[in-house]
mmCIF file of C-alpha atoms and ligand atoms in Angstrom:
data_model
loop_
_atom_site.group_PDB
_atom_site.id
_atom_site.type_symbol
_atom_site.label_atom_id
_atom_site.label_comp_id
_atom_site.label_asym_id
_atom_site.label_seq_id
_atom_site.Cartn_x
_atom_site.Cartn_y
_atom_site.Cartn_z
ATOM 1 C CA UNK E 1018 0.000 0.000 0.000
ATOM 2 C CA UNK E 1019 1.195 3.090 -1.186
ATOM 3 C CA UNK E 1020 1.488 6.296 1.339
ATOM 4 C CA UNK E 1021 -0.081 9.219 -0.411
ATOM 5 C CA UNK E 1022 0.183 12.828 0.010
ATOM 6 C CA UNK E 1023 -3.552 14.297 -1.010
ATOM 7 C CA UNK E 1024 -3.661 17.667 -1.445
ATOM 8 C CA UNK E 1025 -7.290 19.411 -2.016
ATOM 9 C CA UNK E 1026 -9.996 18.162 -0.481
ATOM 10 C CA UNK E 1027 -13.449 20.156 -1.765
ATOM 11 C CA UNK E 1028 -16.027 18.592 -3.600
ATOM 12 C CA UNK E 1029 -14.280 16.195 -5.761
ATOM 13 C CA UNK E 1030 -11.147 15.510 -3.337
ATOM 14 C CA UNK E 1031 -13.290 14.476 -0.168
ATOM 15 C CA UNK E 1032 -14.551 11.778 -2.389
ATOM 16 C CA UNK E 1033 -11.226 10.975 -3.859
ATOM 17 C CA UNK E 1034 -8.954 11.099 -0.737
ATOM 18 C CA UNK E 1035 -11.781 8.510 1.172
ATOM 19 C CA UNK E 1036 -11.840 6.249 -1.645
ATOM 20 C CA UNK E 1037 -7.818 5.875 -1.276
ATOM 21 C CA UNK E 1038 -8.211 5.370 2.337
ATOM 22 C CA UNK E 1039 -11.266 2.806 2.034
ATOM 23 C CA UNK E 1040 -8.296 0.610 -0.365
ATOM 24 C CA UNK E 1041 -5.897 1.023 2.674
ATOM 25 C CA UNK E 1042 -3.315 3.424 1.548
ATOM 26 C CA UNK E 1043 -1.970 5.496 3.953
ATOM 27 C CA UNK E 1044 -3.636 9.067 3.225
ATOM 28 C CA UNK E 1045 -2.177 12.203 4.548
ATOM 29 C CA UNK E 1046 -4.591 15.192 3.613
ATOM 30 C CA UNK E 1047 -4.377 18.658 3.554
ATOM 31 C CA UNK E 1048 -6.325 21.251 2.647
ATOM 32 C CA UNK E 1049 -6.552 25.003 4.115
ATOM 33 C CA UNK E 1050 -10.519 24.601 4.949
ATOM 34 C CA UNK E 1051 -10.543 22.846 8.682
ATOM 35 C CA UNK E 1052 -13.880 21.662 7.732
ATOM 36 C CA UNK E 1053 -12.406 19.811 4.646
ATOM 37 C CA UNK E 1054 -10.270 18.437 7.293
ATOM 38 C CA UNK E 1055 -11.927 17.109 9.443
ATOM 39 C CA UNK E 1056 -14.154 15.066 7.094
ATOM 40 C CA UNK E 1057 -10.972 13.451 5.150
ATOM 41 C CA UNK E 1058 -10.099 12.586 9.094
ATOM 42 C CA UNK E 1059 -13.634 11.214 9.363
ATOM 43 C CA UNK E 1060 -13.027 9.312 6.098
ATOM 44 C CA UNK E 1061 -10.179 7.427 7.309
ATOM 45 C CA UNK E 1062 -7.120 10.077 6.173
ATOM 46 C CA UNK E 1063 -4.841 11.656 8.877
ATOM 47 C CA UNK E 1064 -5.093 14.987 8.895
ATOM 48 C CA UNK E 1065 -1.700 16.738 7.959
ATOM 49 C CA UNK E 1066 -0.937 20.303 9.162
ATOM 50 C CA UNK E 1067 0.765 21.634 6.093
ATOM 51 C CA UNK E 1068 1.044 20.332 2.684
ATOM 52 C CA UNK E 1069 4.763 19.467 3.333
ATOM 53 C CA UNK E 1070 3.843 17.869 6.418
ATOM 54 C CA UNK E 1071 1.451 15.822 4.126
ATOM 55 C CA UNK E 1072 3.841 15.078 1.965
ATOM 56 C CA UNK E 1073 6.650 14.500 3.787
ATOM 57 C CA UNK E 1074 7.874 10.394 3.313
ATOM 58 C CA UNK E 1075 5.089 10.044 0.794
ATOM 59 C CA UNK E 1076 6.194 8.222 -2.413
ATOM 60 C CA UNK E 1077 3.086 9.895 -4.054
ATOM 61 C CA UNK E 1078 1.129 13.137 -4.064
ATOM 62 C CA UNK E 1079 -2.357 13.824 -5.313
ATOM 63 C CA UNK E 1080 -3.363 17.234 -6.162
ATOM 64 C CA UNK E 1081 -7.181 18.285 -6.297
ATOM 65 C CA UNK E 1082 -7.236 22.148 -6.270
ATOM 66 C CA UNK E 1083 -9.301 24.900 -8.195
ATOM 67 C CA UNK E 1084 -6.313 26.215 -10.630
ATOM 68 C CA UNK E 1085 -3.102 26.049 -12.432
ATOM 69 C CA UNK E 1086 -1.740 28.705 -9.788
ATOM 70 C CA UNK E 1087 -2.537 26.651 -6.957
ATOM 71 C CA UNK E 1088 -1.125 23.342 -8.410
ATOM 72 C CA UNK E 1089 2.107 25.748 -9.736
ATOM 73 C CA UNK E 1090 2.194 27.125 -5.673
ATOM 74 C CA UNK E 1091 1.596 23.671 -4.193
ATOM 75 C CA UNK E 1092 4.529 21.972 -6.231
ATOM 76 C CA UNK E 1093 6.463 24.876 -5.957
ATOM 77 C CA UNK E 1094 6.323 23.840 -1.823
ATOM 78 C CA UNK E 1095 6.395 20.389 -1.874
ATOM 79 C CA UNK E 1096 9.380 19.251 -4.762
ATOM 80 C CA UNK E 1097 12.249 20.137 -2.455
ATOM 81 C CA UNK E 1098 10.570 17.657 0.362
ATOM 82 C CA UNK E 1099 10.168 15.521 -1.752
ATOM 83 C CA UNK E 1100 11.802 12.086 -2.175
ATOM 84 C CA UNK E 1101 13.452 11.834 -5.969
ATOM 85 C CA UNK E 1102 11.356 8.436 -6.307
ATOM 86 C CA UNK E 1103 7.998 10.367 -5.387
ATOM 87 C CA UNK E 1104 5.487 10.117 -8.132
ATOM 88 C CA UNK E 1105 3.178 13.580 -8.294
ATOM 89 C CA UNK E 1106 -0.575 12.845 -9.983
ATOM 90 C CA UNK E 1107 -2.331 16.625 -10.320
ATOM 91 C CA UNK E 1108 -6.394 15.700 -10.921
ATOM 92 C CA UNK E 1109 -7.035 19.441 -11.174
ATOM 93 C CA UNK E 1110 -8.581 21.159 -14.290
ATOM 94 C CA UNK E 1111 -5.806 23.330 -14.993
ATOM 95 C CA UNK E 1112 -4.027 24.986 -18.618
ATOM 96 C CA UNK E 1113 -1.540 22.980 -20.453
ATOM 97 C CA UNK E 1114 0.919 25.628 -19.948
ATOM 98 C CA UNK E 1115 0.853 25.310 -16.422
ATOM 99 C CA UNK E 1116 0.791 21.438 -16.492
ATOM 100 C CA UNK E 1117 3.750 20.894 -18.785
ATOM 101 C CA UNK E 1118 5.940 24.012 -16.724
ATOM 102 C CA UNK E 1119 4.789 21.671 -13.379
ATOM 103 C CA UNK E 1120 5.916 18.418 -15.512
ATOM 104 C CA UNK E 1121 9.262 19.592 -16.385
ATOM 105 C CA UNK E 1122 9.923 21.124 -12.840
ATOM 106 C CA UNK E 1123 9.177 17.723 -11.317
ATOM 107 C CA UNK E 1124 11.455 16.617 -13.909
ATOM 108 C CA UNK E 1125 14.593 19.178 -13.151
ATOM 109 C CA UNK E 1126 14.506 16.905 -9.683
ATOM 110 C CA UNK E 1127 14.307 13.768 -10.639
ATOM 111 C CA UNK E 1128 10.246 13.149 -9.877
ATOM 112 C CA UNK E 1129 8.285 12.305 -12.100
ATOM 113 C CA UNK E 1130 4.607 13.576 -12.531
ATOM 114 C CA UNK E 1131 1.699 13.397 -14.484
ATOM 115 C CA UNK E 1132 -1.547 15.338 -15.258
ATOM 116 C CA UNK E 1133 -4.701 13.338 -14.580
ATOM 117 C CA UNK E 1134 -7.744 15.173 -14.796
ATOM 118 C CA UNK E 1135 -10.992 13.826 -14.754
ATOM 119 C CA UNK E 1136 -14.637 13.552 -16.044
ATOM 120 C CA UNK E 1137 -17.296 12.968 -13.600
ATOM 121 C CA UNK E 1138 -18.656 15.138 -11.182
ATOM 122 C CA UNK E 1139 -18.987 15.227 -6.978
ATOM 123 C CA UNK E 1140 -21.210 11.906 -7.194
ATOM 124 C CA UNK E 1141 -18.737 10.229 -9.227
ATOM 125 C CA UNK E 1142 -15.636 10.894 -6.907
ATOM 126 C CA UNK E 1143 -17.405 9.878 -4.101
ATOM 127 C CA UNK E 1144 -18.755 6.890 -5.970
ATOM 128 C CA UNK E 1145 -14.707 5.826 -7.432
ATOM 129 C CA UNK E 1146 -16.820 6.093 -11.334
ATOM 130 C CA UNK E 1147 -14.582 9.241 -12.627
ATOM 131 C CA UNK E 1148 -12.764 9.120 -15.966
ATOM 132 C CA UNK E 1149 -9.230 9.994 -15.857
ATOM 133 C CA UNK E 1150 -7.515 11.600 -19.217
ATOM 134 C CA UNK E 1151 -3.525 10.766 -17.970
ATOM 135 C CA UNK E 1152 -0.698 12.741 -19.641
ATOM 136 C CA UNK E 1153 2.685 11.810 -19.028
ATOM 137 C CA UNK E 1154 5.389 8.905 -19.929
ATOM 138 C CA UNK E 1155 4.492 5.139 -20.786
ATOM 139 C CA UNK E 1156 6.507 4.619 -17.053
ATOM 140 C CA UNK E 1157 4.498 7.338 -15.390
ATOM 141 C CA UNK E 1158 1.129 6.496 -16.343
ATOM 142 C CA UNK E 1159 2.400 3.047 -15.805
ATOM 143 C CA UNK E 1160 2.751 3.811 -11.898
ATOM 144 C CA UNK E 1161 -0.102 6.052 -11.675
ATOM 145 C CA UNK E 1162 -2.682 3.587 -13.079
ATOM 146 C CA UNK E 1163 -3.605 1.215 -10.266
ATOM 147 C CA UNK E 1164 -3.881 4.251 -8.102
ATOM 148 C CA UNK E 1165 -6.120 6.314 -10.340
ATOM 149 C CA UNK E 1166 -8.260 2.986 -10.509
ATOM 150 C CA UNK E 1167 -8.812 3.179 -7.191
ATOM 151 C CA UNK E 1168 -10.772 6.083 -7.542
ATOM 152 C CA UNK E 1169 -12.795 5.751 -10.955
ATOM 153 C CA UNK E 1170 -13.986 3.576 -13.113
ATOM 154 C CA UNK E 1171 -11.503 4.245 -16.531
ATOM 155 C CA UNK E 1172 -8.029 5.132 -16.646
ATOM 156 C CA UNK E 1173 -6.740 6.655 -19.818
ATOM 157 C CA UNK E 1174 -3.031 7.619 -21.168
ATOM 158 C CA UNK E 1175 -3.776 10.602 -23.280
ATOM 159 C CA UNK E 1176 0.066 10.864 -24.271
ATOM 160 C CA UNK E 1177 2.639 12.981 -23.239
ATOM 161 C CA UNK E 1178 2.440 15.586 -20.127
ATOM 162 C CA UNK E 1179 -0.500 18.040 -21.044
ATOM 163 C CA UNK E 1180 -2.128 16.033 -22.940
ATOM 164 C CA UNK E 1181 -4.455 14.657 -20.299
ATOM 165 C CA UNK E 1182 -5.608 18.334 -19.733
ATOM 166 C CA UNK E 1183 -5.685 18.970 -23.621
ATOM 167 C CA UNK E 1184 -8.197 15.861 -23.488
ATOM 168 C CA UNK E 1185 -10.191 17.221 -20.760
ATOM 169 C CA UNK E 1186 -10.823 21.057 -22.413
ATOM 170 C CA UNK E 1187 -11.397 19.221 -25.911
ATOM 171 C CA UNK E 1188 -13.925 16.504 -24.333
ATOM 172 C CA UNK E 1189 -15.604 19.479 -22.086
ATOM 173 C CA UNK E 1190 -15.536 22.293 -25.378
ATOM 174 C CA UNK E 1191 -17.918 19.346 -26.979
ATOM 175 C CA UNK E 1192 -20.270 18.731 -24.229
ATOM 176 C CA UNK E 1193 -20.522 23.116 -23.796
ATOM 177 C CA UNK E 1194 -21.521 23.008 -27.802
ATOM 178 C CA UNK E 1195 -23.903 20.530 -27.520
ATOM 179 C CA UNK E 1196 -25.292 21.247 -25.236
ATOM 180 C CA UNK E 1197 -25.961 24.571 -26.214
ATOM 181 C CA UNK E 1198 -26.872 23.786 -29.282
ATOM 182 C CA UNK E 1199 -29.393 20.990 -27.801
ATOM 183 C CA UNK E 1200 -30.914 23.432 -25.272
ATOM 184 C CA UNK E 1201 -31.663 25.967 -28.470
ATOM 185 C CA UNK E 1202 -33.351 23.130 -31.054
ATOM 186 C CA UNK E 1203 -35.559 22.148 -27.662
ATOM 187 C CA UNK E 1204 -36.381 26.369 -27.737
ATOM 188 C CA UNK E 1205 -36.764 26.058 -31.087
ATOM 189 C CA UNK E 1206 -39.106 22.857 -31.560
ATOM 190 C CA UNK E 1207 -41.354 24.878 -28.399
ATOM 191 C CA UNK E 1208 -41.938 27.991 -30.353
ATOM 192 C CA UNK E 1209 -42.624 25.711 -33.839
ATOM 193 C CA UNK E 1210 -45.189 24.052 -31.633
ATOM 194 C CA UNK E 1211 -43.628 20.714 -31.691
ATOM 195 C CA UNK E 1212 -43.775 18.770 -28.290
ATOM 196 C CA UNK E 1213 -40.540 18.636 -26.327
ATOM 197 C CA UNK E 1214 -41.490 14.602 -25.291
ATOM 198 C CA UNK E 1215 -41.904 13.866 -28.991
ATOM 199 C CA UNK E 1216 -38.550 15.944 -30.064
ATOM 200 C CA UNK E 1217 -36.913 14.029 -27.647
ATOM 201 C CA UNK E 1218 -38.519 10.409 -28.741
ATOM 202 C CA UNK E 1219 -37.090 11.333 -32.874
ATOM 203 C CA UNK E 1220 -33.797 13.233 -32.253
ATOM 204 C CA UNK E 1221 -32.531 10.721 -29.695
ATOM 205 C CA UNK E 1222 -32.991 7.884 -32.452
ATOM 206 C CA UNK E 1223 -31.271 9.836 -35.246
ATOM 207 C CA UNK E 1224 -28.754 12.085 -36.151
ATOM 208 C CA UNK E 1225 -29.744 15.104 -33.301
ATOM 209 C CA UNK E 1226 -28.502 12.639 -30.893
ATOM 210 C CA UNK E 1227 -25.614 13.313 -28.138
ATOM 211 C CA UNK E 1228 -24.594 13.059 -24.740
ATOM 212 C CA UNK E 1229 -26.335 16.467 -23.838
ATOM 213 C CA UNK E 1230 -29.600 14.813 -24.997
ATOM 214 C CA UNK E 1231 -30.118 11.471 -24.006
ATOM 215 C CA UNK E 1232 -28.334 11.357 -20.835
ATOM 216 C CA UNK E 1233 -28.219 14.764 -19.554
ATOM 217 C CA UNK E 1234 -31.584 15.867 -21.555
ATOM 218 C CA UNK E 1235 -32.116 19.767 -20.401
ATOM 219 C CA UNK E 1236 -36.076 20.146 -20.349
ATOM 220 C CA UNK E 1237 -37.656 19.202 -17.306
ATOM 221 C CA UNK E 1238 -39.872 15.733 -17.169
ATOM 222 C CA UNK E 1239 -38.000 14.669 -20.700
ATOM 223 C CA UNK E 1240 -35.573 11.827 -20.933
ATOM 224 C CA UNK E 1241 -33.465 10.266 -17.831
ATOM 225 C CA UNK E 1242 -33.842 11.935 -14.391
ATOM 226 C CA UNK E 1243 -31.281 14.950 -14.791
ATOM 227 C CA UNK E 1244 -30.687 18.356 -12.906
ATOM 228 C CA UNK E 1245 -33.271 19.437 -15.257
ATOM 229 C CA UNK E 1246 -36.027 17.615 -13.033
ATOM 230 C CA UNK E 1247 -34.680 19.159 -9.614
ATOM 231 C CA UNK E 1248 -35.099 22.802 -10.936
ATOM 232 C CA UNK E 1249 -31.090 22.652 -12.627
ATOM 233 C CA UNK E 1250 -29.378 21.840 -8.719
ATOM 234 C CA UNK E 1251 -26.685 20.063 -7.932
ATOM 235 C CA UNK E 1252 -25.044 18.902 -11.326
ATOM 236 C CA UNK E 1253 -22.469 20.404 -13.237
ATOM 237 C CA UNK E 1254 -22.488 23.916 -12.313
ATOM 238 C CA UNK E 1255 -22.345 26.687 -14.922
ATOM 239 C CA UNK E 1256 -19.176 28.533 -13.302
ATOM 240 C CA UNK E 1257 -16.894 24.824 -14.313
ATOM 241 C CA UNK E 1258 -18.521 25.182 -17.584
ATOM 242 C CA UNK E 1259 -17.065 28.218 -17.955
ATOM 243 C CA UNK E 1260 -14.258 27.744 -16.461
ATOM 244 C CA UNK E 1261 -13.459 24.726 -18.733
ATOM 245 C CA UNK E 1262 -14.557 26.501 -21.711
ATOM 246 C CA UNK E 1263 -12.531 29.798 -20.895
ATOM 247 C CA UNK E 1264 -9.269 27.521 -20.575
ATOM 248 C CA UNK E 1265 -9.993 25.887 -24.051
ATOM 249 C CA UNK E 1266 -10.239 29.612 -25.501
ATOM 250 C CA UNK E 1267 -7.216 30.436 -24.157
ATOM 251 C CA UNK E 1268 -5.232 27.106 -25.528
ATOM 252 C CA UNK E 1269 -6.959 28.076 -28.929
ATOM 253 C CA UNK E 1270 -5.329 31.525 -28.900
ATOM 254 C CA UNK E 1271 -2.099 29.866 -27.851
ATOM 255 C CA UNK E 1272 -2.190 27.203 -30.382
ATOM 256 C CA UNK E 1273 -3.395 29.190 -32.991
ATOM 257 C CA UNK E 1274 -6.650 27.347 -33.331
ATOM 258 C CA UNK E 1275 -10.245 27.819 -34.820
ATOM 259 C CA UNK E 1276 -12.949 26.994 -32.669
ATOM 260 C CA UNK E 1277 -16.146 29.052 -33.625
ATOM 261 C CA UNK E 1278 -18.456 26.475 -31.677
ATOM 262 C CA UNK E 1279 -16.166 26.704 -28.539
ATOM 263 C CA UNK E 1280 -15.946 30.575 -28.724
ATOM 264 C CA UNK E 1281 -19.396 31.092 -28.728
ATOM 265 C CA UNK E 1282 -21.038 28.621 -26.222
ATOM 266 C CA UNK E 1283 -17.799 30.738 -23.852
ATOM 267 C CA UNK E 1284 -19.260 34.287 -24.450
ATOM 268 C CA UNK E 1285 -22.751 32.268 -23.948
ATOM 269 C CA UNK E 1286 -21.709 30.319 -20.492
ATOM 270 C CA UNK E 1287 -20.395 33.869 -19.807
ATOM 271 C CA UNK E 1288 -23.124 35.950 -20.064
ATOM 272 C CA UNK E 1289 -25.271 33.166 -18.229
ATOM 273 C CA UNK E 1290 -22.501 33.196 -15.314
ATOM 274 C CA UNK E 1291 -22.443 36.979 -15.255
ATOM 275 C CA UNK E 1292 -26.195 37.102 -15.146
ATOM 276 C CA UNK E 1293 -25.471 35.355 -11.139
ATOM 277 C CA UNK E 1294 -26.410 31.655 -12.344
ATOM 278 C CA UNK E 1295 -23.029 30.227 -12.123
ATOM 279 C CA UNK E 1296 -24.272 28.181 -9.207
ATOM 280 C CA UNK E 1297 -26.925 26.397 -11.502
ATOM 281 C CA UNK E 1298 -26.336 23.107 -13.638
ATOM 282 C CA UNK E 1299 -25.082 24.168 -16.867
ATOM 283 C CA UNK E 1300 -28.224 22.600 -18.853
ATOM 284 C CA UNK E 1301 -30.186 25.560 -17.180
ATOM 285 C CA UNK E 1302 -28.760 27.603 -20.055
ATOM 286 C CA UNK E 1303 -32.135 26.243 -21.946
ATOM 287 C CA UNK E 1304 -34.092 29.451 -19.747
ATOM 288 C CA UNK E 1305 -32.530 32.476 -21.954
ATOM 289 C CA UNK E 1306 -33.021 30.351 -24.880
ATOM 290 C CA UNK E 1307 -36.514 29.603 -23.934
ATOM 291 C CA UNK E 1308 -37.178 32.745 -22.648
ATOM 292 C CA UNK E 1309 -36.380 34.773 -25.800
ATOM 293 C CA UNK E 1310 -39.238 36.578 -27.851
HETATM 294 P P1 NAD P 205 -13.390 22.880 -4.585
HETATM 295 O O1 NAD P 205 -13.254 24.367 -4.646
HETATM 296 O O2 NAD P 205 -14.591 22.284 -3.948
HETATM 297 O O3 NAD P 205 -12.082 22.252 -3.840
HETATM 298 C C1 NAD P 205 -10.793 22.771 -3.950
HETATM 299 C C2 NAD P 205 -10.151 22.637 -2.575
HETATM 300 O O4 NAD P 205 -8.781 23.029 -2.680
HETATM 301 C C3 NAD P 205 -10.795 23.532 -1.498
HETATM 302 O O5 NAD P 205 -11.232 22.726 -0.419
HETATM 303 C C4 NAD P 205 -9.680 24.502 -1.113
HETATM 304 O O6 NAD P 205 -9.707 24.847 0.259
HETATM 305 C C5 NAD P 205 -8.461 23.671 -1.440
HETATM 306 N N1 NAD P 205 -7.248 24.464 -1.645
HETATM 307 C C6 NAD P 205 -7.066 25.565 -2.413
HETATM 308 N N2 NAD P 205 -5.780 25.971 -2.353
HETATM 309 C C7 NAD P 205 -5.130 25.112 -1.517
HETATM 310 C C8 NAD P 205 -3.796 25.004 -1.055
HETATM 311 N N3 NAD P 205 -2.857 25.877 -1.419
HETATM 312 N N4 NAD P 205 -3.501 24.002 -0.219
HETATM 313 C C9 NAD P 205 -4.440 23.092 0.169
HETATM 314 N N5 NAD P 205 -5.731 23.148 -0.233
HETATM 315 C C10 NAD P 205 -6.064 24.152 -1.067
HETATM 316 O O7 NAD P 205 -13.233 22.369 -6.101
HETATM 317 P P2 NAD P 205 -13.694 20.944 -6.685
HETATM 318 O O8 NAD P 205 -15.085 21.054 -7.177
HETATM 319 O O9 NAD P 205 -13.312 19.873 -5.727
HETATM 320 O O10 NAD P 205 -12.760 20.878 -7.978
HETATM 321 C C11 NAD P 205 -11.380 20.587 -7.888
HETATM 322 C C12 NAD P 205 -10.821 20.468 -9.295
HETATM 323 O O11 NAD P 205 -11.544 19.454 -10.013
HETATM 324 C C13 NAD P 205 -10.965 21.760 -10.117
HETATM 325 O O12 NAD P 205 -9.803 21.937 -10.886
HETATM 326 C C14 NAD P 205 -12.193 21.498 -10.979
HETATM 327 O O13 NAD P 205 -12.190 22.220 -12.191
HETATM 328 C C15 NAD P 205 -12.061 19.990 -11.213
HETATM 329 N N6 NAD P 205 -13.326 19.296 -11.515
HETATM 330 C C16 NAD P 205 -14.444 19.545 -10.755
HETATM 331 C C17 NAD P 205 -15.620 18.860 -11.046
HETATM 332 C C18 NAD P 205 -16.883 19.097 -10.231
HETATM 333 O O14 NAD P 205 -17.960 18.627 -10.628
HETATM 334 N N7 NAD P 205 -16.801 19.767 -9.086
HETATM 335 C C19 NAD P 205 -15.661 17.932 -12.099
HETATM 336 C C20 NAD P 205 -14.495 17.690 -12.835
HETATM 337 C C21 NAD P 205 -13.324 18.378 -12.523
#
């Protein structure tokens, strides 16, 4: 059993850290909230009192934090503590910048680390069901695997550092398209007087069909059971949408790439978030649409 640093333990870390602890590693968690704390403790972690006393004799280190400054400011601590055969896994949603500058850092010392983001939400993590999108070397994801099983259901090696997070922003700049675009033919269909039950029952056996539709359908009493049928709660809120969506518009600008689809459902998340309904599932951006004269 492995001893594991985990650093981050909100909404998707509680879950995580647990999960590791329930398969018997030795968790040491940190995380600035006392709250957060104190339920990893509950969970079965020890509670550390600094992320280098976390990580201090850990062979590996699990990072679950909001950004790629936090991640940059945690490693920035904890790679001179650190053990040269210490393994880092960062689960944030961060930039690719930011991932492959923490890669090579890790790298300049003798760690190695990879980037292992994940799809899935709060249920999932707390479930072990999340999808992990693993950048880094053959030997890296090699040694991260079995622990990133622990905690989810499919492990994937995306390629090289970054290229787990370049899978996440790509996979997430789909589902904010769609789903936009989903949420507007449902507006649509309504003002054309077609029923929203029957638009449902043809696009989601032909071509109309996606993810946004048939498992995460967006009108109310349509479909599976989704945040759409507890008034757009819990879910996948809007402000991670946007979040997600602004860091794919800013690897487009760095990469020099078109994405007309991905621009446009950011300025749309955008104005929804700025509008104070970044606390709502995303779907819930079907109300402007329907709302429209
Ligand atoms: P969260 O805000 O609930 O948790 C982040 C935690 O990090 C907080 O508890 C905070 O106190 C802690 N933290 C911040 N800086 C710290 C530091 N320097 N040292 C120790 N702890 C620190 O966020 P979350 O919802 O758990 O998301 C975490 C990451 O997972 C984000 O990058 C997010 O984009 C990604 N993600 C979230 C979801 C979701 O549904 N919530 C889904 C997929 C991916």
């Amino acid at each position: 059993m492995a001893r594991i640093a985990f650093i981050g333990l909100g909404n998707m870390g509680s879950g995580m850290a647990a999960n590791l602890a329930r398969a018997g590693h030795d968790v040491r968690a940190f995380d600035l909230s006392a709250e957060a704390l104190d339920r990893a403790q509950a969970a079965g972690c020890t509670a550390a009192t600094s992320a280098i006393d976390a990580a201090t004799g850990a062979d590996t280190v699990v990072t679950m934090l909001p950004a790629g400054q936090h991640v940059a400011s945690v490693c920035d601590t904890l790679f001179p503590v650190l053990p040269a055969s210490a393994l880092l896994i960062d689960c944030s949603t961060i930039d690719v910048v930011t991932a492959r500058q923490v890669a090579d850092a890790a790298a300049t010392r003798g760690l190695t680390a990879v980037d292992a983001p994940v799809s899935g939400g709060i249920a999932a993590a707390a479930a072990g069901t999340l999808t992990f999108m693993v950048g880094g070397s053959q030997d890296a994801f090699t040694r991260a695997q079995p622990i990133l099983a622990q905690m989810g259901k499919a492990v994937i090696h995306a390629g090289a550092n970054g290229a787990g997070q370049a899978a996440k922003m790509c996979n997430n700049m789909i589902l904010g398209a769609t789903m936009l675009a989903t949420c507007e033919a449902f507006a649509l269909a309504e003002k054309l007087g077609l029923d929203a039950q029957a638009f449902y029952d043809i696009a989601s056996v032909s071509s109309g069909q996606s993810w946004s539709m048939t498992t995460y359908c967006p009108v109310p009493g349509v479909g599976p059971t989704t945040p759409a049928d507890n008034d757009y709660q819990g879910g996948f809120a809007t402000a991670l949408m946007l979040k997600d969506l602004r860091l794919a518009v800013a690897a487009a600008h760095g990469a020099g790439a078109d994405i007309p689809m991905g621009s446009r459902a950011a300025e749309r998340y955008e104005a929804f978030d700025a509008a104070g309904h970044g606390r709502l599932d995303f779907s819930a951006i079907i109300r402007t649409l329907r709302a429209k004269a």
